Short mmCIF file of C-alpha atoms in Angstrom, two decimals:
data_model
loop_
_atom_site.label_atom_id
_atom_site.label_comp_id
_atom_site.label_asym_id
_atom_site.label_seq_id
_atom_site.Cartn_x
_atom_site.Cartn_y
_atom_site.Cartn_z
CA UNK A 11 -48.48 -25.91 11.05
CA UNK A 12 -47.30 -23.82 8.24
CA UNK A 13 -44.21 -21.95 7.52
CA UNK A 14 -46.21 -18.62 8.29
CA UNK A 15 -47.32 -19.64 11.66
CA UNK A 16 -44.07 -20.55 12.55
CA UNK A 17 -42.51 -17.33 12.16
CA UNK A 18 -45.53 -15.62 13.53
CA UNK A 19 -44.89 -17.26 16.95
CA UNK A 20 -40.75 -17.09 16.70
CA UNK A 21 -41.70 -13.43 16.00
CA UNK A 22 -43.89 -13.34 19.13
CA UNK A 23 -41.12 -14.78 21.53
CA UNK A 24 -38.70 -12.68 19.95
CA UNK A 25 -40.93 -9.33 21.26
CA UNK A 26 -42.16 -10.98 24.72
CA UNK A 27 -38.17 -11.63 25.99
CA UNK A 28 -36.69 -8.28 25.39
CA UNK A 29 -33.73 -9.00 27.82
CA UNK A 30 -33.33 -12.08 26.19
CA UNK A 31 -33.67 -11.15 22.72
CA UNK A 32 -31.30 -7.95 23.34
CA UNK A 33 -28.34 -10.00 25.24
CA UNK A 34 -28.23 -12.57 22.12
CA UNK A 35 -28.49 -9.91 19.51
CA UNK A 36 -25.88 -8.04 21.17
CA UNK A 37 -23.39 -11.31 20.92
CA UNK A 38 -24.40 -11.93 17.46
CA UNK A 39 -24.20 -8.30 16.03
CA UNK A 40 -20.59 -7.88 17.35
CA UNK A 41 -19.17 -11.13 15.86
CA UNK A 42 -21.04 -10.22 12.66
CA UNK A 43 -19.16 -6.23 12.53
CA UNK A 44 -15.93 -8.09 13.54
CA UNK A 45 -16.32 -9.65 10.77
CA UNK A 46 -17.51 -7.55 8.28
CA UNK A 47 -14.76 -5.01 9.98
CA UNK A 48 -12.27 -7.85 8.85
CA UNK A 49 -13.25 -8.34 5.65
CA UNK A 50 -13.78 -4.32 4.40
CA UNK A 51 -10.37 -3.93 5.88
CA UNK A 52 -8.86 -6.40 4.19
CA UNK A 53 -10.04 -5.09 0.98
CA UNK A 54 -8.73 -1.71 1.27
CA UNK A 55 -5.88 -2.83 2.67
CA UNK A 56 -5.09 -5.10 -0.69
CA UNK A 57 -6.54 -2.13 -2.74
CA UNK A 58 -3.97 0.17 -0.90
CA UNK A 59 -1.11 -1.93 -1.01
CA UNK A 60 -1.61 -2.18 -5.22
CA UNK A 61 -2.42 1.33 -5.85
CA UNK A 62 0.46 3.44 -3.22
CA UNK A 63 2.72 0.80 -2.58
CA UNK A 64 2.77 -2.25 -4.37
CA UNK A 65 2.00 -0.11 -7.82
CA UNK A 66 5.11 2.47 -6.70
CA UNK A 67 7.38 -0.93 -6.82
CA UNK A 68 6.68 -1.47 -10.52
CA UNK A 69 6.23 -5.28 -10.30
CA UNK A 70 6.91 -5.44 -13.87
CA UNK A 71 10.53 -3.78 -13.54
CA UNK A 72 14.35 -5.82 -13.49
CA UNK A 73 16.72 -3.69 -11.94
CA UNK A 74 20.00 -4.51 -13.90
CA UNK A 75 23.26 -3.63 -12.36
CA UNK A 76 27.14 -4.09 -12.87
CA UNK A 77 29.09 -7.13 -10.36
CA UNK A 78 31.62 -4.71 -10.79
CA UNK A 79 30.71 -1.10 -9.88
CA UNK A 80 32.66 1.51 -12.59
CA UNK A 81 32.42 5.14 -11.75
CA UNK A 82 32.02 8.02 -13.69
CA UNK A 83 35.51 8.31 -15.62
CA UNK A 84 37.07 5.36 -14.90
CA UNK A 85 39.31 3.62 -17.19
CA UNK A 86 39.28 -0.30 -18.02
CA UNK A 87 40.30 -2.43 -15.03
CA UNK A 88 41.71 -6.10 -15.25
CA UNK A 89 39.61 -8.36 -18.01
CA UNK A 90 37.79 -10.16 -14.96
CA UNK A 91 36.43 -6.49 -14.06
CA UNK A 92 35.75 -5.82 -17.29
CA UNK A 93 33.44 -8.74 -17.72
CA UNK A 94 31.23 -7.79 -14.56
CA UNK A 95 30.17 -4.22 -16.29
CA UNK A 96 26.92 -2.75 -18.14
CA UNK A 97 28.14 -2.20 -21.01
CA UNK A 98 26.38 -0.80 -24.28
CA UNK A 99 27.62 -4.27 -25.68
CA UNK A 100 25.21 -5.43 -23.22
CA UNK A 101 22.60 -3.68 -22.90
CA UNK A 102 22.38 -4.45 -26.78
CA UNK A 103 21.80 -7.91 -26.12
CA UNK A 104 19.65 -7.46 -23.45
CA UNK A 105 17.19 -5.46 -26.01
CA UNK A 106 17.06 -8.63 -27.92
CA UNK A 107 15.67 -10.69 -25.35
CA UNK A 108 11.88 -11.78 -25.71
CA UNK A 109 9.26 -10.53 -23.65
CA UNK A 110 10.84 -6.90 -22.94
CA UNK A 111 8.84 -3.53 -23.66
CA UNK A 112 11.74 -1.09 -22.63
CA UNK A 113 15.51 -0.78 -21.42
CA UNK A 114 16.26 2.32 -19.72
CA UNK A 115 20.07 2.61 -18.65
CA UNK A 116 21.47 5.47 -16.26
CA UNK A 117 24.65 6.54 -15.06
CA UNK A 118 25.07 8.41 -11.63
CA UNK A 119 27.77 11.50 -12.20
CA UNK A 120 27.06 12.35 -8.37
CA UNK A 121 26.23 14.60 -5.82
CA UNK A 122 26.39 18.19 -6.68
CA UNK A 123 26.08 21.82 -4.93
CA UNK A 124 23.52 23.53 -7.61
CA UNK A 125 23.60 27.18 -8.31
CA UNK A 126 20.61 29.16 -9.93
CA UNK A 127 20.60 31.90 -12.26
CA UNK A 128 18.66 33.99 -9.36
CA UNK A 129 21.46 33.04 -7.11
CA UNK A 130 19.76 30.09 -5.11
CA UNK A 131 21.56 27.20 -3.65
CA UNK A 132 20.77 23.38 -3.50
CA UNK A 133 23.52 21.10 -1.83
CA UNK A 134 23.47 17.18 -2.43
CA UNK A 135 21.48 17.30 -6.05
CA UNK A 136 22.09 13.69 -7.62
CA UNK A 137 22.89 14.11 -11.76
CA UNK A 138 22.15 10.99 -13.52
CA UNK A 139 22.54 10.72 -17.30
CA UNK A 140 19.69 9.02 -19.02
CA UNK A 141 18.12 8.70 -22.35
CA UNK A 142 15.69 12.09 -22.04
CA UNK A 143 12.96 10.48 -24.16
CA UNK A 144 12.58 7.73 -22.30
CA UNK A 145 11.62 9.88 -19.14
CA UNK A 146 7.88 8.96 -19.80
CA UNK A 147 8.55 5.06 -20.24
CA UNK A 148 9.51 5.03 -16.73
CA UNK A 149 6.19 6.44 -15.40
CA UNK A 150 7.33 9.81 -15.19
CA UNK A 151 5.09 12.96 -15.53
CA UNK A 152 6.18 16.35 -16.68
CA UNK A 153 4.57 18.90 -14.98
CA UNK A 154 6.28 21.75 -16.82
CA UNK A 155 8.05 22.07 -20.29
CA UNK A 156 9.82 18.70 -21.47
CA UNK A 157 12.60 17.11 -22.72
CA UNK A 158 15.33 19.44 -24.95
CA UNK A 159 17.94 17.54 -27.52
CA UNK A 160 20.61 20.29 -27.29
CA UNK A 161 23.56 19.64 -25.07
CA UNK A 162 23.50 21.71 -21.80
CA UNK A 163 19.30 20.77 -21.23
CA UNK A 164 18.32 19.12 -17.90
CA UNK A 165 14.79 17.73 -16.54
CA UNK A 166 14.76 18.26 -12.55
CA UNK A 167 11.89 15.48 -10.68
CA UNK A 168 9.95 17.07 -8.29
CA UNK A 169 12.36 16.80 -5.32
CA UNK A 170 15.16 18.85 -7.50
CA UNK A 171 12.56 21.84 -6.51
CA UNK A 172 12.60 21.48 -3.03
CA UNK A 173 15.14 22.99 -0.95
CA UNK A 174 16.28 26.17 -2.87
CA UNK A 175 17.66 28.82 -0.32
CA UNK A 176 20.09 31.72 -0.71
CA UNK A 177 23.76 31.50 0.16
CA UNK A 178 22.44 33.45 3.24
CA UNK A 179 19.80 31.43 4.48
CA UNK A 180 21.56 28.91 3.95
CA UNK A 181 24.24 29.95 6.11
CA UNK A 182 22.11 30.70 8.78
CA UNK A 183 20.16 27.62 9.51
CA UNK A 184 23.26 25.61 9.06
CA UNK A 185 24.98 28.06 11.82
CA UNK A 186 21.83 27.70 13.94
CA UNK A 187 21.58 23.79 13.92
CA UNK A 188 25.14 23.67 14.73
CA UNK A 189 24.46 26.02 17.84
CA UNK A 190 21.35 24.78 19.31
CA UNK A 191 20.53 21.49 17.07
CA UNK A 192 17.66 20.72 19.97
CA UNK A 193 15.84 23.37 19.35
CA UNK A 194 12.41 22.28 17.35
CA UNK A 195 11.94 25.62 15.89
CA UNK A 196 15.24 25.49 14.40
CA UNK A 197 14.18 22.45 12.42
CA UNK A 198 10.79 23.81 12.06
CA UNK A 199 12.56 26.37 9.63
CA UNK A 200 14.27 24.20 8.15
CA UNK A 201 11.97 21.76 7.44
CA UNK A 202 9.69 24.43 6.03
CA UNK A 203 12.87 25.90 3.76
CA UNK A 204 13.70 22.22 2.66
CA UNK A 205 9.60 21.52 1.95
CA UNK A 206 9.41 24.57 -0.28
CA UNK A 207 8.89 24.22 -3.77
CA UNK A 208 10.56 26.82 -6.65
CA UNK A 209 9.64 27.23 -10.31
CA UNK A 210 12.63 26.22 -11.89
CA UNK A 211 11.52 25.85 -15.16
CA UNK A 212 13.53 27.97 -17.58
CA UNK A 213 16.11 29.00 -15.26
CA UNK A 214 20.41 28.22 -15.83
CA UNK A 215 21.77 26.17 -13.19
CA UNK A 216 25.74 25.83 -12.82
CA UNK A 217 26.94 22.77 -10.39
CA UNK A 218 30.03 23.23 -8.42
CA UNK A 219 32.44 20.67 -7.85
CA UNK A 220 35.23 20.81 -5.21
CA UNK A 221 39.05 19.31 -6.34
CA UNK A 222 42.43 19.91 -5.23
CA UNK A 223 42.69 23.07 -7.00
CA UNK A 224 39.32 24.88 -5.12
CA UNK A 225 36.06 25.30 -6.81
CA UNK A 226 35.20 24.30 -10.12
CA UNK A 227 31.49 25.44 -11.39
CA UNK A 228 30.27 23.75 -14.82
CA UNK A 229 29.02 25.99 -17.82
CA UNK A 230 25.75 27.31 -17.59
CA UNK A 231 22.72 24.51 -17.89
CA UNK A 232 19.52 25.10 -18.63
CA UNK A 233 16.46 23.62 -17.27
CA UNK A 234 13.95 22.40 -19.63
CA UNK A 235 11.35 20.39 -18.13
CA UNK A 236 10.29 19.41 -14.44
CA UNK A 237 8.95 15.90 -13.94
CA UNK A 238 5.73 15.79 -11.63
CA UNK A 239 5.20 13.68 -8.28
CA UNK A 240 5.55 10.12 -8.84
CA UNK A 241 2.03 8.04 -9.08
CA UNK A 242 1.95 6.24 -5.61
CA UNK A 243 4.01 8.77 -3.86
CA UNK A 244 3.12 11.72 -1.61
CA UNK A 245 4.82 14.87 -2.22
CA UNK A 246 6.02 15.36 1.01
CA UNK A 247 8.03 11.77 0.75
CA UNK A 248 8.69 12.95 -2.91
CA UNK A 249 10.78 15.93 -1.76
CA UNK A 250 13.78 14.02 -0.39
CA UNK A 251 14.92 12.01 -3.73
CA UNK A 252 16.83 15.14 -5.68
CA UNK A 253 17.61 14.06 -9.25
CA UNK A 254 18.43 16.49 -12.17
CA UNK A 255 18.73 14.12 -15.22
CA UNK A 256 20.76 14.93 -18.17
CA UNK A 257 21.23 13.29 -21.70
CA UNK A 258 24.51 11.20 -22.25
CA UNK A 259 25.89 13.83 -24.20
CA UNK A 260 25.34 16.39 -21.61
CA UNK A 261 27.15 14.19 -19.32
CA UNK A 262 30.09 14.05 -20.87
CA UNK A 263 30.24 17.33 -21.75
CA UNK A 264 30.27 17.92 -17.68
CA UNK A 265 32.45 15.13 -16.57
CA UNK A 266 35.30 17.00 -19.18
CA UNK A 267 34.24 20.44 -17.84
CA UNK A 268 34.81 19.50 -13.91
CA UNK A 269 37.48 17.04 -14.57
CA UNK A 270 35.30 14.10 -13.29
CA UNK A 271 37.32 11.95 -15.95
CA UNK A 272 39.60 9.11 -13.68
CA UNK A 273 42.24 7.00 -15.72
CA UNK A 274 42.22 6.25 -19.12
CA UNK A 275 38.86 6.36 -20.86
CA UNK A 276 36.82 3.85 -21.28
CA UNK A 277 36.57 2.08 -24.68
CA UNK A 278 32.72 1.89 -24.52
CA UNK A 279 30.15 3.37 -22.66
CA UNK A 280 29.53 1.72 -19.08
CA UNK A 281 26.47 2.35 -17.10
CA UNK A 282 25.59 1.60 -13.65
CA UNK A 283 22.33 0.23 -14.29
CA UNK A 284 19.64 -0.86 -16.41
CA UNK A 285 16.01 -0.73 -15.75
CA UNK A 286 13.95 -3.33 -18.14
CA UNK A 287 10.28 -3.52 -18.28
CA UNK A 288 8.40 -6.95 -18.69
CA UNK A 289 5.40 -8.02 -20.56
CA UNK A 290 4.14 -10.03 -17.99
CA UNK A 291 5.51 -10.91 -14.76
CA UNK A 292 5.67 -14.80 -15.13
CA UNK A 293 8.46 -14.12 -17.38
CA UNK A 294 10.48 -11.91 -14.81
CA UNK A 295 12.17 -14.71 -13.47
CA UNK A 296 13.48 -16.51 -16.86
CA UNK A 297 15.09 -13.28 -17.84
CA UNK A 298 16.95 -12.95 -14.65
CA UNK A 299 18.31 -16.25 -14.97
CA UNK A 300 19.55 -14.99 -18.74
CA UNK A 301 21.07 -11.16 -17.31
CA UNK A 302 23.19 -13.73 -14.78
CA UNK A 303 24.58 -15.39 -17.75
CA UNK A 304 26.33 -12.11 -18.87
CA UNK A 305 27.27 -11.16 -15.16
CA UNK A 306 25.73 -8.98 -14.16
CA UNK A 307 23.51 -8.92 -11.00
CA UNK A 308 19.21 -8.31 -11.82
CA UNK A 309 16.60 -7.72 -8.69
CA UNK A 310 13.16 -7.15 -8.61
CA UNK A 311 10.45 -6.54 -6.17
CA UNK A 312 8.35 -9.87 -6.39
CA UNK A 313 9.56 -11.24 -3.02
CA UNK A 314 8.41 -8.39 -1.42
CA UNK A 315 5.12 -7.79 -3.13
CA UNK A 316 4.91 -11.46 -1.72
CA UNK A 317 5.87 -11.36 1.70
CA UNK A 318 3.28 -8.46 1.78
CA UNK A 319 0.23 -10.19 0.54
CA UNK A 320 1.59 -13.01 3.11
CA UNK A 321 1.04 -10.52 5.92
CA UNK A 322 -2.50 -9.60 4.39
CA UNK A 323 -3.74 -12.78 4.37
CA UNK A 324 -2.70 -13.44 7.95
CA UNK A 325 -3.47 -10.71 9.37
CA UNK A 326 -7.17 -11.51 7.59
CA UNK A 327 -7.25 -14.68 9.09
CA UNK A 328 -6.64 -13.26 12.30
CA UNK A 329 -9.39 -11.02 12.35
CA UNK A 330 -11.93 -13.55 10.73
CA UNK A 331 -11.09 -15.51 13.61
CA UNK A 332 -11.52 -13.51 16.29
CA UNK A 333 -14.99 -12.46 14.59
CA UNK A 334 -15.76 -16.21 14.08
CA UNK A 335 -14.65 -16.80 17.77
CA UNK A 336 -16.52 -13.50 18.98
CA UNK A 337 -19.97 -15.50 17.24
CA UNK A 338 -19.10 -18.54 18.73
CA UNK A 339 -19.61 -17.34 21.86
CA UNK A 340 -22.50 -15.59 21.01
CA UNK A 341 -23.93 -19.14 19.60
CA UNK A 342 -23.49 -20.35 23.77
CA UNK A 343 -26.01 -17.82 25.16
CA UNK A 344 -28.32 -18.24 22.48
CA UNK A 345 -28.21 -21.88 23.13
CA UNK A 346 -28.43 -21.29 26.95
CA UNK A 347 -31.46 -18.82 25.97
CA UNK A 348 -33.17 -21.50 24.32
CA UNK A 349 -32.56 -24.13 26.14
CA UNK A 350 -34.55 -22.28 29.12
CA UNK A 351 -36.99 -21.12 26.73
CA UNK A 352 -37.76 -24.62 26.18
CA UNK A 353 -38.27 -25.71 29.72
CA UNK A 354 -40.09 -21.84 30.39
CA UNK A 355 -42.84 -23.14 27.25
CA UNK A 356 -43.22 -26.98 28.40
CA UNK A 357 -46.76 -26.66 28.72
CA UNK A 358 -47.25 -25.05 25.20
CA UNK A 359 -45.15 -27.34 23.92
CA UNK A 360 -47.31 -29.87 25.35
CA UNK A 361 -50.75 -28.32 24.10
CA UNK A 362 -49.34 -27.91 20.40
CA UNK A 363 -48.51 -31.51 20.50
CA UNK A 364 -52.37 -32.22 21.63
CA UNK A 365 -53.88 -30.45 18.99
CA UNK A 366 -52.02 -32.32 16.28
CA UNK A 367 -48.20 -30.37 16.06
CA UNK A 368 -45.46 -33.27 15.37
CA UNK A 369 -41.95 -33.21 15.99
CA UNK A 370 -40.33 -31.63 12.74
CA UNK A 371 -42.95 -28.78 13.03
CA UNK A 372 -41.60 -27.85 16.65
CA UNK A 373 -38.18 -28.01 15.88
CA UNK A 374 -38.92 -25.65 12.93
CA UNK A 375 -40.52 -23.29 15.04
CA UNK A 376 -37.95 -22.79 17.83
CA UNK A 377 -34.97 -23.11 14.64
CA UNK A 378 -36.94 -20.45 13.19
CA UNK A 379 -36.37 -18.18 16.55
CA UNK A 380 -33.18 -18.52 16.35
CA UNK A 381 -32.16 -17.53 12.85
CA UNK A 382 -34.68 -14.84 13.49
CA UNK A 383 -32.35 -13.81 16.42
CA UNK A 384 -29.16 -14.63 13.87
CA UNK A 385 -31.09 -11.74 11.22
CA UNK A 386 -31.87 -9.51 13.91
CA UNK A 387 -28.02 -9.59 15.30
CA UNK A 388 -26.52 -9.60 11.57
CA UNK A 389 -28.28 -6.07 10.61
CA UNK A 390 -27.52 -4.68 14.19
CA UNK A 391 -23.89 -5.49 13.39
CA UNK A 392 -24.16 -3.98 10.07
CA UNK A 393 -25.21 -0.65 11.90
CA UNK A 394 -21.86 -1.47 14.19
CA UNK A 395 -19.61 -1.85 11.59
CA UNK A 396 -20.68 1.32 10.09
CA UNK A 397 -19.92 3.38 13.24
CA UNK A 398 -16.67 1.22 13.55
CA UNK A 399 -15.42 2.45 9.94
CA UNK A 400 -16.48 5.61 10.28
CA UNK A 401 -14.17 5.68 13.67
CA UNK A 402 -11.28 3.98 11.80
CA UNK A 403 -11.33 5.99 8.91
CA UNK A 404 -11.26 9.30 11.11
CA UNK A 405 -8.45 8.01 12.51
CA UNK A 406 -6.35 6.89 9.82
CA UNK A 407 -6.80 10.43 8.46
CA UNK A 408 -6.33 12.33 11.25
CA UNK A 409 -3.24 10.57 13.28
CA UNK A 410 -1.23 7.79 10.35
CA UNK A 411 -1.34 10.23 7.54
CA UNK A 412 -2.20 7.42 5.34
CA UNK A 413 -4.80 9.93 3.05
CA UNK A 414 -4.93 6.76 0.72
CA UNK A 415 -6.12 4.47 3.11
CA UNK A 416 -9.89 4.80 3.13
CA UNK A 417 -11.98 2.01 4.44
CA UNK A 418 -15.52 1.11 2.98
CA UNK A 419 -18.12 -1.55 3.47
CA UNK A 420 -19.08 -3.03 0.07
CA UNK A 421 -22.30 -4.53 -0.75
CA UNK A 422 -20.67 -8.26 -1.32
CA UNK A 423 -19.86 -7.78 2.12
CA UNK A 424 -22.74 -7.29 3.65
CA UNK A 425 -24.13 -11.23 2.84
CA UNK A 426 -21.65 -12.84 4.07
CA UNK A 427 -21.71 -11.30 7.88
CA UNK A 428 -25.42 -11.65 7.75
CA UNK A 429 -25.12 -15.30 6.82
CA UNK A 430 -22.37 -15.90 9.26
CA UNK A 431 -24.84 -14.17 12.09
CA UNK A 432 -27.90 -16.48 10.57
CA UNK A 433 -25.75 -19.51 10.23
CA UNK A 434 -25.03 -18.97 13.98
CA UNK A 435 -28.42 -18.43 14.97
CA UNK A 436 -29.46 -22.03 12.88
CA UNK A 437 -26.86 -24.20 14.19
CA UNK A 438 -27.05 -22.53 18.24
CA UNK A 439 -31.43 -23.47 17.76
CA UNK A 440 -30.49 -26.93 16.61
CA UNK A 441 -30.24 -28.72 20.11
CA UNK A 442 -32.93 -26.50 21.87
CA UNK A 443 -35.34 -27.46 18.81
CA UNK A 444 -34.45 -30.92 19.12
CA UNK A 445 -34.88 -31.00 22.71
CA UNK A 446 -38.38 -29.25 22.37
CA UNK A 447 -39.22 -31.56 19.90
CA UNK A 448 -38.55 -34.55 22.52
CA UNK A 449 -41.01 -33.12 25.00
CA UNK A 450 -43.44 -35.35 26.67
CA UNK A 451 -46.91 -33.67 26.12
CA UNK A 452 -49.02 -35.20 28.84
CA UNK A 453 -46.17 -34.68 31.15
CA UNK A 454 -45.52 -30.99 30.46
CA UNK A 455 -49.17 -30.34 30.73
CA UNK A 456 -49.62 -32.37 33.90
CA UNK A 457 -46.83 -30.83 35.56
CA UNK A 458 -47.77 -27.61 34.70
#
């Protein structure tokens, strides 16, 4: 018997049990999407996680900070204190270490109240004095204008935009959340004042600082350049981090103009931390282990890009399973569906063995029904797991929010749930096909 006849008649039993055929497609096709399901979600889950997550972590970034925290003004503490803070000393030798592309430092001057030139109001604005030119080395974006050198220029990030309300406005929704704070319409206002974005670019800003004395507003400040949305972040997550950064300069100038100075000065520079940017991430670990030296504390995000993929992988596992499981069961009825098959076709069985067909050749045949069954149930499932992304994809847009999330069946995918479903098929036909095989042809044919 050849190879062609043999699918010719798997083909033909295939068509004549419809029922049959249908109920052990059905099994086969659903483990197969399950697991194609699995797999494409996998994959854009790992493709999500580097691009809006994992990527906003900046794997390649030591976060570099004092064992002794030093705020703005302070004077020197006891030598013990001394030792534990960022200095410029520091940071010096820190440059010279191998494997480093960049060291950023900053310095937090606070929380400010921020007045506009067009009389608008922003409370709780964080000022942080950075190196201006090295905005970009971080990742940044400007969006408008850039960085100035004159003292007095700032840069705002995108959430310094957000929020910018008159001193009556202002007044008002604070009065009205005090009075009925359960009222969703209230904070439906607010929300929407808090979400709206202002073109500050070019504008004066003064920040006012509360002391003994009353009031104390800075000299005028100009804004030079707005940074853009970070890459990896949506802008309405985005509009709660407020930072105005200024140059070092600029920072002094203000901590003298709202008396921010505390004790004695300081006989170098101090920061409150460092960000340092790797060559390669193997060597993240060896440089943390030379920062501790100089004590100071360094952190990065490695253990958490970690325990991430470890949740990936598991939760992949988990849904291969249940997809393997799903075809496992499908494997039983096709094996009970065969089985009976066998004992339905005794008699031609029994007649193919008389006119010359040997045992290999009817194992073949029935092994070739049921990896026909195993095909036939793999591209049904691919159809399924289309409709099934489709679905999940609808709803990940519509009701998480997760815009970045999208969900797609590659073509590498597509083999390996068809071979799973044909695999299944093959190994479910091996004992009916060996059990045909083993028919007695005089005794089919007699009983029959």
């Amino acid at each position: 018997m050849r190879l062609i006849d043999s699918m010719r008649l798997a083909w033909g039993q295939v068509k004549r049990r419809k029922v049959v055929t249908a109920l052990c497609m059905t099994g086969i096709s659903i483990g197969c999407a399950a697991i194609i399901v699995a797999i494409s979600i996998g994959n854009a889950a790992q493709n999500y996680l580097e691009t809006e997550i994992i990527g906003g972590m900046k794997l390649d970034e030591i976060i570099v900070t004092p064992q002794v925290s030093n705020g703005p003004g302070e004077g020197n503490g006891t030598a013990a204190e001394e030792r534990g803070l960022l200095t410029d000393d520091k940071v010096r030798v820190i440059q010279g270490f191998d494997h480093i592309q960049s060291v950023i430092a900053t310095k937090q001057l606070g929380y400010f109240r921020s007045i506009s030139s067009d009389n608008l109001m922003n409370d709780g604005i964080s000022i942080m004095a950075v190196d201006l030119s090295q905005l970009v080395e971080q990742g940044n974006r400007f969006k408008q204008g850039g960085t100035l050198e004159q003292i007095g220029a700032l840069v705002l990030n995108y959430g310094a935009t957000t929020g910018w309300k008159d001193a009556q406005t202002s007044e008002r929704l604070m009065n009205m959340m005090s009075s009925d704070p359960n009222n969703p319409k209230v904070w439906e206002e607010y929300q929407m004042y808090e979400g709206m974005v202002t073109d500050m670019i070019g504008k004066s800003i003064q920040l006012e600082q509360m002391d003994n004395n009353g009031k104390i507003l800075s000299p005028q400040l100009y804004v030079g350049g707005v940074l853009d949305v970070p890459a990896g972040q949506d802008a309405q997550f985005a509009m709660y981090d407020r930072r105005i950064y200024v140059s070092f300069e600029t920072a002094e100038w203000l901590m003298d103009s709202l008396n921010l100075h505390k004790g004695a000065a300081s006989q170098q520079r101090t920061y409150d931390n460092v960000t340092i940017k790797v060559d390669d991430l193997q060597h993240i670990k060896p440089l943390e282990a030379l920062i501790a030296k100089l004590a100071l504390n360094a952190s990065d995000n490695l253990a958490m890009r970690d325990q991430i993929s470890t949740q990936l992988d598991t939760f992949k596992a988990i849904a291969l399973g249940v997809g393997i499981f799903i075809l496992l069961l499908a494997s039983i009825s096709i094996i009970v569906a065969m089985t009976m098959s066998t004992y339905q076709r005794r008699r031609q069985i029994g007649i193919m063995k008389v006119l010359g067909a040997d045992m290999p050749q009817i194992r073949s045949m029935f092994i070739m029904e049921a990896s026909l069954l195993g095909l036939l149930g793999g591209l049904l499932g691919i159809v399924f797991s289309y409709l099934l992304i489709k679905g999940l994809n609808s709803f990940i847009t519509a009701s998480a929010g997760m815009s970045g999330l999208h969900i797609a069946v590659t073509v590498g995918t597509l083999p390996i749930g068809i071979a799973f479903a044909v695999m299944t098929g093959i190994f479910s036909g091996i004992y009916p096909a060996i059990s045909a095989a083993r028919t007695n042809a005089l005794l089919a044919i007699k009983r029959d």
